[in-house]
């Protein structure tokens, strides 16, 4: 019996000893949990961690100071950014965290990027890191109150997961319109709100199409990093740079099929001039969150 056990003993998973690998593993697990909660649109399931609270993010950045990009890296988003944001634009990066995206944009020729985040820990870390990069500025700020900036201060606002974080907060129905109202106020006429999110049109369009924002919205869909199309898939590859048609109700066409169920949705919200027609407003439904 002892000999049998010695030859057939179960293999135990080796502990992850490398600190950097452990931190990356924790981030991947946290990102997965965050994605599942957001995809479920269930406020009660999001409240375990209050992603809209500064204390949560301060504690997270104290524990894990390594740079991390939510959802997509700049290399994947570059075709969209270069298409809709000129290098001379004054850009506001909301919920910047310790992402490398702003640095990558500066390396790609962008000249003026203001980065804000609710976490003072993240901001102090990034201010120190980029003290010698004049194109990058960092300020601690709650995106629900950006009164420090005057109206029409920016050409572009980029949001990579920040609205999603607020949608997982305990006061999502109050926080989301407060943030979006501030974003709309800060964007110049003709400027753009660049939103990268897990929220499909059913749950995002009711928030984005309120008449007060006066946005003309285009939708794009991009697979998650590392997604591989099944070899058995006979359909031709969809171009990520082709805008997705939206129905009159603000939804995806009923026959539209996501190649990657965990795709990211990119909403390009252009602020219209006052004389342009208003967008229809889609009512909030019980299952929007």
mmCIF file of C-alpha atoms in Angstrom:
data_model
loop_
_atom_site.group_PDB
_atom_site.id
_atom_site.type_symbol
_atom_site.label_atom_id
_atom_site.label_comp_id
_atom_site.label_asym_id
_atom_site.label_seq_id
_atom_site.Cartn_x
_atom_site.Cartn_y
_atom_site.Cartn_z
ATOM 1 C CA UNK A 1 0.000 0.000 0.000
ATOM 2 C CA UNK A 2 2.810 2.419 0.909
ATOM 3 C CA UNK A 3 4.624 1.613 -2.335
ATOM 4 C CA UNK A 4 1.418 2.152 -4.322
ATOM 5 C CA UNK A 5 0.836 5.546 -2.679
ATOM 6 C CA UNK A 6 4.421 6.611 -3.294
ATOM 7 C CA UNK A 7 4.091 5.802 -6.973
ATOM 8 C CA UNK A 8 0.635 7.295 -7.397
ATOM 9 C CA UNK A 9 0.511 10.121 -4.866
ATOM 10 C CA UNK A 10 -1.452 13.124 -6.085
ATOM 11 C CA UNK A 11 0.529 15.962 -7.566
ATOM 12 C CA UNK A 12 0.290 19.074 -5.447
ATOM 13 C CA UNK A 13 0.238 22.475 -7.117
ATOM 14 C CA UNK A 14 3.525 24.231 -6.420
ATOM 15 C CA UNK A 15 3.174 27.539 -4.603
ATOM 16 C CA UNK A 16 3.984 30.612 -6.650
ATOM 17 C CA UNK A 17 7.223 31.784 -5.078
ATOM 18 C CA UNK A 18 8.150 34.692 -7.339
ATOM 19 C CA UNK A 19 6.667 37.928 -5.954
ATOM 20 C CA UNK A 20 6.094 39.464 -9.386
ATOM 21 C CA UNK A 21 4.288 36.333 -10.605
ATOM 22 C CA UNK A 22 2.087 36.312 -7.476
ATOM 23 C CA UNK A 23 1.131 39.940 -8.058
ATOM 24 C CA UNK A 24 0.280 39.284 -11.710
ATOM 25 C CA UNK A 25 -1.790 36.264 -10.693
ATOM 26 C CA UNK A 26 -3.713 38.346 -8.123
ATOM 27 C CA UNK A 27 -4.404 41.009 -10.747
ATOM 28 C CA UNK A 28 -5.689 38.454 -13.243
ATOM 29 C CA UNK A 29 -7.995 36.927 -10.622
ATOM 30 C CA UNK A 30 -9.244 40.368 -9.553
ATOM 31 C CA UNK A 31 -9.857 41.376 -13.184
ATOM 32 C CA UNK A 32 -11.820 38.145 -13.747
ATOM 33 C CA UNK A 33 -13.975 38.735 -10.668
ATOM 34 C CA UNK A 34 -14.574 42.340 -11.696
ATOM 35 C CA UNK A 35 -15.525 41.287 -15.229
ATOM 36 C CA UNK A 36 -17.978 38.633 -14.067
ATOM 37 C CA UNK A 37 -19.662 41.010 -11.645
ATOM 38 C CA UNK A 38 -19.992 43.742 -14.241
ATOM 39 C CA UNK A 39 -21.269 41.303 -16.850
ATOM 40 C CA UNK A 40 -23.946 40.044 -14.450
ATOM 41 C CA UNK A 41 -25.405 43.568 -14.113
ATOM 42 C CA UNK A 42 -26.335 42.772 -10.525
ATOM 43 C CA UNK A 43 -25.600 45.528 -8.047
ATOM 44 C CA UNK A 44 -25.772 43.193 -5.051
ATOM 45 C CA UNK A 45 -23.029 40.992 -6.496
ATOM 46 C CA UNK A 46 -20.727 43.991 -6.926
ATOM 47 C CA UNK A 47 -20.898 45.240 -3.374
ATOM 48 C CA UNK A 48 -18.333 42.828 -1.921
ATOM 49 C CA UNK A 49 -15.707 45.314 -3.136
ATOM 50 C CA UNK A 50 -16.752 48.927 -3.556
ATOM 51 C CA UNK A 51 -14.881 49.789 -6.727
ATOM 52 C CA UNK A 52 -16.072 53.400 -6.468
ATOM 53 C CA UNK A 53 -14.419 53.938 -3.085
ATOM 54 C CA UNK A 54 -10.996 55.570 -2.653
ATOM 55 C CA UNK A 55 -10.097 53.356 0.322
ATOM 56 C CA UNK A 56 -10.396 50.209 -1.783
ATOM 57 C CA UNK A 57 -8.048 51.562 -4.453
ATOM 58 C CA UNK A 58 -5.559 53.031 -1.969
ATOM 59 C CA UNK A 59 -5.255 49.646 -0.284
ATOM 60 C CA UNK A 60 -4.891 47.902 -3.627
ATOM 61 C CA UNK A 61 -2.091 50.191 -4.854
ATOM 62 C CA UNK A 62 -0.251 49.923 -1.531
ATOM 63 C CA UNK A 63 -0.324 46.137 -1.889
ATOM 64 C CA UNK A 64 0.489 46.019 -5.585
ATOM 65 C CA UNK A 65 2.453 48.910 -7.076
ATOM 66 C CA UNK A 66 3.326 47.272 -10.400
ATOM 67 C CA UNK A 67 1.947 48.943 -13.521
ATOM 68 C CA UNK A 68 -1.256 47.374 -14.779
ATOM 69 C CA UNK A 69 -3.594 48.109 -17.681
ATOM 70 C CA UNK A 70 -7.261 47.140 -17.331
ATOM 71 C CA UNK A 71 -8.971 45.537 -20.306
ATOM 72 C CA UNK A 72 -6.676 46.505 -23.199
ATOM 73 C CA UNK A 73 -3.185 47.887 -23.683
ATOM 74 C CA UNK A 74 -2.454 50.894 -25.841
ATOM 75 C CA UNK A 75 -1.039 48.718 -28.620
ATOM 76 C CA UNK A 76 -4.518 47.203 -29.135
ATOM 77 C CA UNK A 77 -6.348 50.527 -28.799
ATOM 78 C CA UNK A 78 -3.901 52.542 -30.900
ATOM 79 C CA UNK A 79 -5.846 52.265 -34.202
ATOM 80 C CA UNK A 80 -8.909 53.767 -32.495
ATOM 81 C CA UNK A 81 -7.004 56.431 -30.595
ATOM 82 C CA UNK A 82 -5.088 57.552 -33.687
ATOM 83 C CA UNK A 83 -8.313 57.641 -35.698
ATOM 84 C CA UNK A 84 -10.333 59.743 -33.251
ATOM 85 C CA UNK A 85 -7.785 61.688 -31.181
ATOM 86 C CA UNK A 86 -5.234 64.044 -32.735
ATOM 87 C CA UNK A 87 -1.795 64.181 -31.139
ATOM 88 C CA UNK A 88 -2.300 67.891 -30.355
ATOM 89 C CA UNK A 89 -5.525 67.227 -28.419
ATOM 90 C CA UNK A 90 -5.741 68.073 -24.750
ATOM 91 C CA UNK A 91 -6.607 64.669 -23.271
ATOM 92 C CA UNK A 92 -8.143 63.805 -19.897
ATOM 93 C CA UNK A 93 -7.491 60.233 -18.715
ATOM 94 C CA UNK A 94 -10.054 59.414 -16.025
ATOM 95 C CA UNK A 95 -9.282 56.661 -13.518
ATOM 96 C CA UNK A 96 -5.686 56.441 -14.697
ATOM 97 C CA UNK A 97 -4.480 54.230 -11.841
ATOM 98 C CA UNK A 98 -0.921 53.044 -12.535
ATOM 99 C CA UNK A 99 -1.598 52.278 -16.184
ATOM 100 C CA UNK A 100 1.081 52.638 -18.854
ATOM 101 C CA UNK A 101 -1.383 53.883 -21.458
ATOM 102 C CA UNK A 102 -0.632 57.592 -21.013
ATOM 103 C CA UNK A 103 3.112 56.943 -21.217
ATOM 104 C CA UNK A 104 2.582 54.912 -24.381
ATOM 105 C CA UNK A 105 0.512 57.734 -25.894
ATOM 106 C CA UNK A 106 3.267 60.259 -25.167
ATOM 107 C CA UNK A 107 5.771 57.927 -26.814
ATOM 108 C CA UNK A 108 3.394 57.887 -29.787
ATOM 109 C CA UNK A 109 3.440 61.669 -30.104
ATOM 110 C CA UNK A 110 0.646 62.902 -27.814
ATOM 111 C CA UNK A 111 1.545 66.211 -26.213
ATOM 112 C CA UNK A 112 -0.820 66.983 -23.333
ATOM 113 C CA UNK A 113 -2.437 64.350 -21.096
ATOM 114 C CA UNK A 114 -4.011 65.150 -17.734
ATOM 115 C CA UNK A 115 -4.465 62.031 -15.598
ATOM 116 C CA UNK A 116 -6.866 61.857 -12.643
ATOM 117 C CA UNK A 117 -7.668 59.098 -10.176
ATOM 118 C CA UNK A 118 -9.536 58.820 -6.887
ATOM 119 C CA UNK A 119 -6.559 57.102 -5.229
ATOM 120 C CA UNK A 120 -3.999 59.459 -3.701
ATOM 121 C CA UNK A 121 -1.603 56.501 -3.444
ATOM 122 C CA UNK A 122 -1.689 55.898 -7.199
ATOM 123 C CA UNK A 123 -1.379 59.602 -8.017
ATOM 124 C CA UNK A 124 1.627 60.172 -5.746
ATOM 125 C CA UNK A 125 3.305 57.120 -7.245
ATOM 126 C CA UNK A 126 2.704 58.324 -10.814
ATOM 127 C CA UNK A 127 3.735 61.918 -10.059
ATOM 128 C CA UNK A 128 7.064 60.625 -8.834
ATOM 129 C CA UNK A 129 7.498 58.246 -11.750
ATOM 130 C CA UNK A 130 6.758 60.850 -14.434
ATOM 131 C CA UNK A 131 8.155 63.977 -12.779
ATOM 132 C CA UNK A 132 10.485 64.494 -15.748
ATOM 133 C CA UNK A 133 7.787 64.003 -18.436
ATOM 134 C CA UNK A 134 6.154 67.414 -19.053
ATOM 135 C CA UNK A 135 3.447 65.947 -21.300
ATOM 136 C CA UNK A 136 1.989 64.002 -18.360
ATOM 137 C CA UNK A 137 0.261 65.593 -15.377
ATOM 138 C CA UNK A 138 -1.400 63.779 -12.457
ATOM 139 C CA UNK A 139 -4.045 64.949 -9.979
ATOM 140 C CA UNK A 140 -6.017 63.177 -7.291
ATOM 141 C CA UNK A 141 -9.678 63.683 -8.139
ATOM 142 C CA UNK A 142 -13.081 62.022 -7.961
ATOM 143 C CA UNK A 143 -14.548 61.789 -11.468
ATOM 144 C CA UNK A 144 -17.966 62.543 -10.005
ATOM 145 C CA UNK A 145 -16.760 66.035 -9.111
ATOM 146 C CA UNK A 146 -14.159 67.551 -11.441
ATOM 147 C CA UNK A 147 -15.139 71.153 -10.728
ATOM 148 C CA UNK A 148 -11.427 72.051 -10.619
ATOM 149 C CA UNK A 149 -11.594 72.148 -14.428
ATOM 150 C CA UNK A 150 -13.567 74.761 -16.345
ATOM 151 C CA UNK A 151 -16.232 73.858 -18.909
ATOM 152 C CA UNK A 152 -14.955 72.751 -22.335
ATOM 153 C CA UNK A 153 -11.425 72.147 -20.999
ATOM 154 C CA UNK A 154 -10.575 69.033 -23.008
ATOM 155 C CA UNK A 155 -10.736 67.757 -26.570
ATOM 156 C CA UNK A 156 -10.910 64.123 -25.469
ATOM 157 C CA UNK A 157 -11.765 62.168 -22.340
ATOM 158 C CA UNK A 158 -10.535 58.554 -22.240
ATOM 159 C CA UNK A 159 -12.170 56.078 -19.870
ATOM 160 C CA UNK A 160 -10.822 52.531 -19.641
ATOM 161 C CA UNK A 161 -12.969 50.837 -17.009
ATOM 162 C CA UNK A 162 -13.732 53.789 -14.732
ATOM 163 C CA UNK A 163 -17.446 53.966 -15.521
ATOM 164 C CA UNK A 164 -17.549 50.187 -15.029
ATOM 165 C CA UNK A 165 -16.028 50.629 -11.574
ATOM 166 C CA UNK A 166 -18.720 53.104 -10.575
ATOM 167 C CA UNK A 167 -21.405 50.797 -11.955
ATOM 168 C CA UNK A 168 -20.222 48.232 -9.418
ATOM 169 C CA UNK A 169 -20.494 50.698 -6.553
ATOM 170 C CA UNK A 170 -23.254 50.795 -3.969
ATOM 171 C CA UNK A 171 -24.672 54.025 -5.443
ATOM 172 C CA UNK A 172 -24.284 53.232 -9.144
ATOM 173 C CA UNK A 173 -27.499 54.936 -10.244
ATOM 174 C CA UNK A 174 -26.254 58.203 -8.715
ATOM 175 C CA UNK A 175 -22.565 57.895 -9.510
ATOM 176 C CA UNK A 176 -22.849 57.087 -13.224
ATOM 177 C CA UNK A 177 -24.850 60.200 -14.237
ATOM 178 C CA UNK A 178 -22.685 62.411 -12.024
ATOM 179 C CA UNK A 179 -19.537 61.188 -13.757
ATOM 180 C CA UNK A 180 -21.021 61.338 -17.260
ATOM 181 C CA UNK A 181 -22.399 64.805 -16.596
ATOM 182 C CA UNK A 182 -18.926 65.980 -15.619
ATOM 183 C CA UNK A 183 -17.378 64.321 -18.674
ATOM 184 C CA UNK A 184 -19.912 66.028 -20.945
ATOM 185 C CA UNK A 185 -19.282 69.392 -19.283
ATOM 186 C CA UNK A 186 -15.514 69.134 -19.759
ATOM 187 C CA UNK A 187 -15.534 68.091 -23.426
ATOM 188 C CA UNK A 188 -15.429 70.858 -26.020
ATOM 189 C CA UNK A 189 -18.085 70.841 -28.791
ATOM 190 C CA UNK A 190 -16.756 68.452 -31.405
ATOM 191 C CA UNK A 191 -14.696 66.644 -28.761
ATOM 192 C CA UNK A 192 -14.873 62.964 -27.892
ATOM 193 C CA UNK A 193 -15.592 60.726 -24.914
ATOM 194 C CA UNK A 194 -13.675 57.498 -25.581
ATOM 195 C CA UNK A 195 -15.219 54.732 -23.436
ATOM 196 C CA UNK A 196 -13.799 51.199 -23.197
ATOM 197 C CA UNK A 197 -16.119 48.932 -21.222
ATOM 198 C CA UNK A 198 -17.565 45.460 -20.728
ATOM 199 C CA UNK A 199 -21.051 46.965 -20.921
ATOM 200 C CA UNK A 200 -22.976 46.085 -24.079
ATOM 201 C CA UNK A 201 -25.460 48.573 -25.595
ATOM 202 C CA UNK A 202 -28.344 47.200 -23.553
ATOM 203 C CA UNK A 203 -26.735 48.410 -20.339
ATOM 204 C CA UNK A 204 -24.664 51.367 -21.538
ATOM 205 C CA UNK A 205 -26.770 53.180 -24.134
ATOM 206 C CA UNK A 206 -29.490 54.201 -21.636
ATOM 207 C CA UNK A 207 -26.790 56.015 -19.668
ATOM 208 C CA UNK A 208 -24.915 57.485 -22.643
ATOM 209 C CA UNK A 209 -27.853 58.784 -24.683
ATOM 210 C CA UNK A 210 -29.367 61.207 -22.212
ATOM 211 C CA UNK A 211 -30.211 64.373 -24.117
ATOM 212 C CA UNK A 212 -28.204 66.558 -21.718
ATOM 213 C CA UNK A 213 -24.943 65.046 -22.973
ATOM 214 C CA UNK A 214 -25.649 65.753 -26.649
ATOM 215 C CA UNK A 215 -23.414 62.950 -27.941
ATOM 216 C CA UNK A 216 -23.351 61.248 -31.323
ATOM 217 C CA UNK A 217 -22.323 57.675 -30.554
ATOM 218 C CA UNK A 218 -20.470 55.102 -32.643
ATOM 219 C CA UNK A 219 -19.891 51.564 -31.379
ATOM 220 C CA UNK A 220 -16.934 49.292 -31.969
ATOM 221 C CA UNK A 221 -16.183 45.859 -30.546
ATOM 222 C CA UNK A 222 -12.749 44.402 -29.846
ATOM 223 C CA UNK A 223 -11.918 40.892 -28.564
ATOM 224 C CA UNK A 224 -10.221 40.505 -25.209
ATOM 225 C CA UNK A 225 -6.404 40.217 -25.283
ATOM 226 C CA UNK A 226 -5.261 36.747 -26.248
ATOM 227 C CA UNK A 227 -8.567 35.672 -27.808
ATOM 228 C CA UNK A 228 -8.116 33.138 -30.588
ATOM 229 C CA UNK A 229 -10.825 32.456 -33.120
ATOM 230 C CA UNK A 230 -11.687 28.728 -33.244
ATOM 231 C CA UNK A 231 -10.135 26.969 -36.225
ATOM 232 C CA UNK A 232 -13.529 25.491 -37.041
ATOM 233 C CA UNK A 233 -15.038 28.970 -37.386
ATOM 234 C CA UNK A 234 -15.921 29.452 -41.043
ATOM 235 C CA UNK A 235 -17.065 33.061 -40.785
ATOM 236 C CA UNK A 236 -14.767 35.772 -42.050
ATOM 237 C CA UNK A 237 -12.977 37.853 -39.463
ATOM 238 C CA UNK A 238 -14.843 40.992 -38.508
ATOM 239 C CA UNK A 239 -12.844 44.182 -38.785
ATOM 240 C CA UNK A 240 -12.579 45.821 -35.368
ATOM 241 C CA UNK A 241 -12.400 49.186 -37.084
ATOM 242 C CA UNK A 242 -15.863 48.800 -38.633
ATOM 243 C CA UNK A 243 -18.559 50.553 -36.626
ATOM 244 C CA UNK A 244 -21.306 48.227 -35.392
ATOM 245 C CA UNK A 245 -24.841 49.250 -36.415
ATOM 246 C CA UNK A 246 -27.184 50.013 -33.535
ATOM 247 C CA UNK A 247 -30.940 49.558 -33.748
ATOM 248 C CA UNK A 248 -33.408 52.413 -33.230
ATOM 249 C CA UNK A 249 -33.771 51.148 -29.637
ATOM 250 C CA UNK A 250 -30.028 51.501 -29.081
ATOM 251 C CA UNK A 251 -29.296 47.761 -29.145
ATOM 252 C CA UNK A 252 -27.123 45.410 -31.171
ATOM 253 C CA UNK A 253 -28.888 43.890 -34.193
ATOM 254 C CA UNK A 254 -30.811 40.790 -33.095
ATOM 255 C CA UNK A 255 -28.725 38.577 -35.398
ATOM 256 C CA UNK A 256 -25.370 39.972 -34.313
ATOM 257 C CA UNK A 257 -23.122 37.330 -32.736
ATOM 258 C CA UNK A 258 -20.042 38.191 -30.683
ATOM 259 C CA UNK A 259 -17.041 36.172 -31.812
ATOM 260 C CA UNK A 260 -15.632 36.580 -28.303
ATOM 261 C CA UNK A 261 -18.289 36.461 -25.539
ATOM 262 C CA UNK A 262 -15.967 38.539 -23.332
ATOM 263 C CA UNK A 263 -15.374 41.254 -25.908
ATOM 264 C CA UNK A 264 -14.796 44.867 -24.947
ATOM 265 C CA UNK A 265 -17.123 47.551 -26.262
ATOM 266 C CA UNK A 266 -15.718 50.877 -27.419
ATOM 267 C CA UNK A 267 -18.147 53.789 -27.494
ATOM 268 C CA UNK A 268 -16.955 56.859 -29.378
ATOM 269 C CA UNK A 269 -19.182 59.655 -28.081
ATOM 270 C CA UNK A 270 -18.715 62.852 -30.067
ATOM 271 C CA UNK A 271 -20.141 65.991 -28.482
ATOM 272 C CA UNK A 272 -22.413 67.637 -31.012
ATOM 273 C CA UNK A 273 -22.745 71.325 -31.675
ATOM 274 C CA UNK A 274 -25.912 72.946 -30.351
ATOM 275 C CA UNK A 275 -27.515 73.159 -33.778
ATOM 276 C CA UNK A 276 -27.206 69.436 -34.419
ATOM 277 C CA UNK A 277 -30.197 67.171 -33.835
ATOM 278 C CA UNK A 278 -30.664 65.505 -30.490
ATOM 279 C CA UNK A 279 -30.178 61.751 -30.063
ATOM 280 C CA UNK A 280 -33.131 59.642 -28.932
ATOM 281 C CA UNK A 281 -33.064 58.800 -25.246
ATOM 282 C CA UNK A 282 -33.465 55.170 -24.226
ATOM 283 C CA UNK A 283 -35.196 54.538 -20.894
ATOM 284 C CA UNK A 284 -33.349 52.800 -18.068
ATOM 285 C CA UNK A 285 -34.629 49.278 -17.512
ATOM 286 C CA UNK A 286 -34.647 47.180 -14.360
ATOM 287 C CA UNK A 287 -31.824 44.968 -15.644
ATOM 288 C CA UNK A 288 -29.535 47.758 -16.813
ATOM 289 C CA UNK A 289 -27.022 47.197 -14.012
#
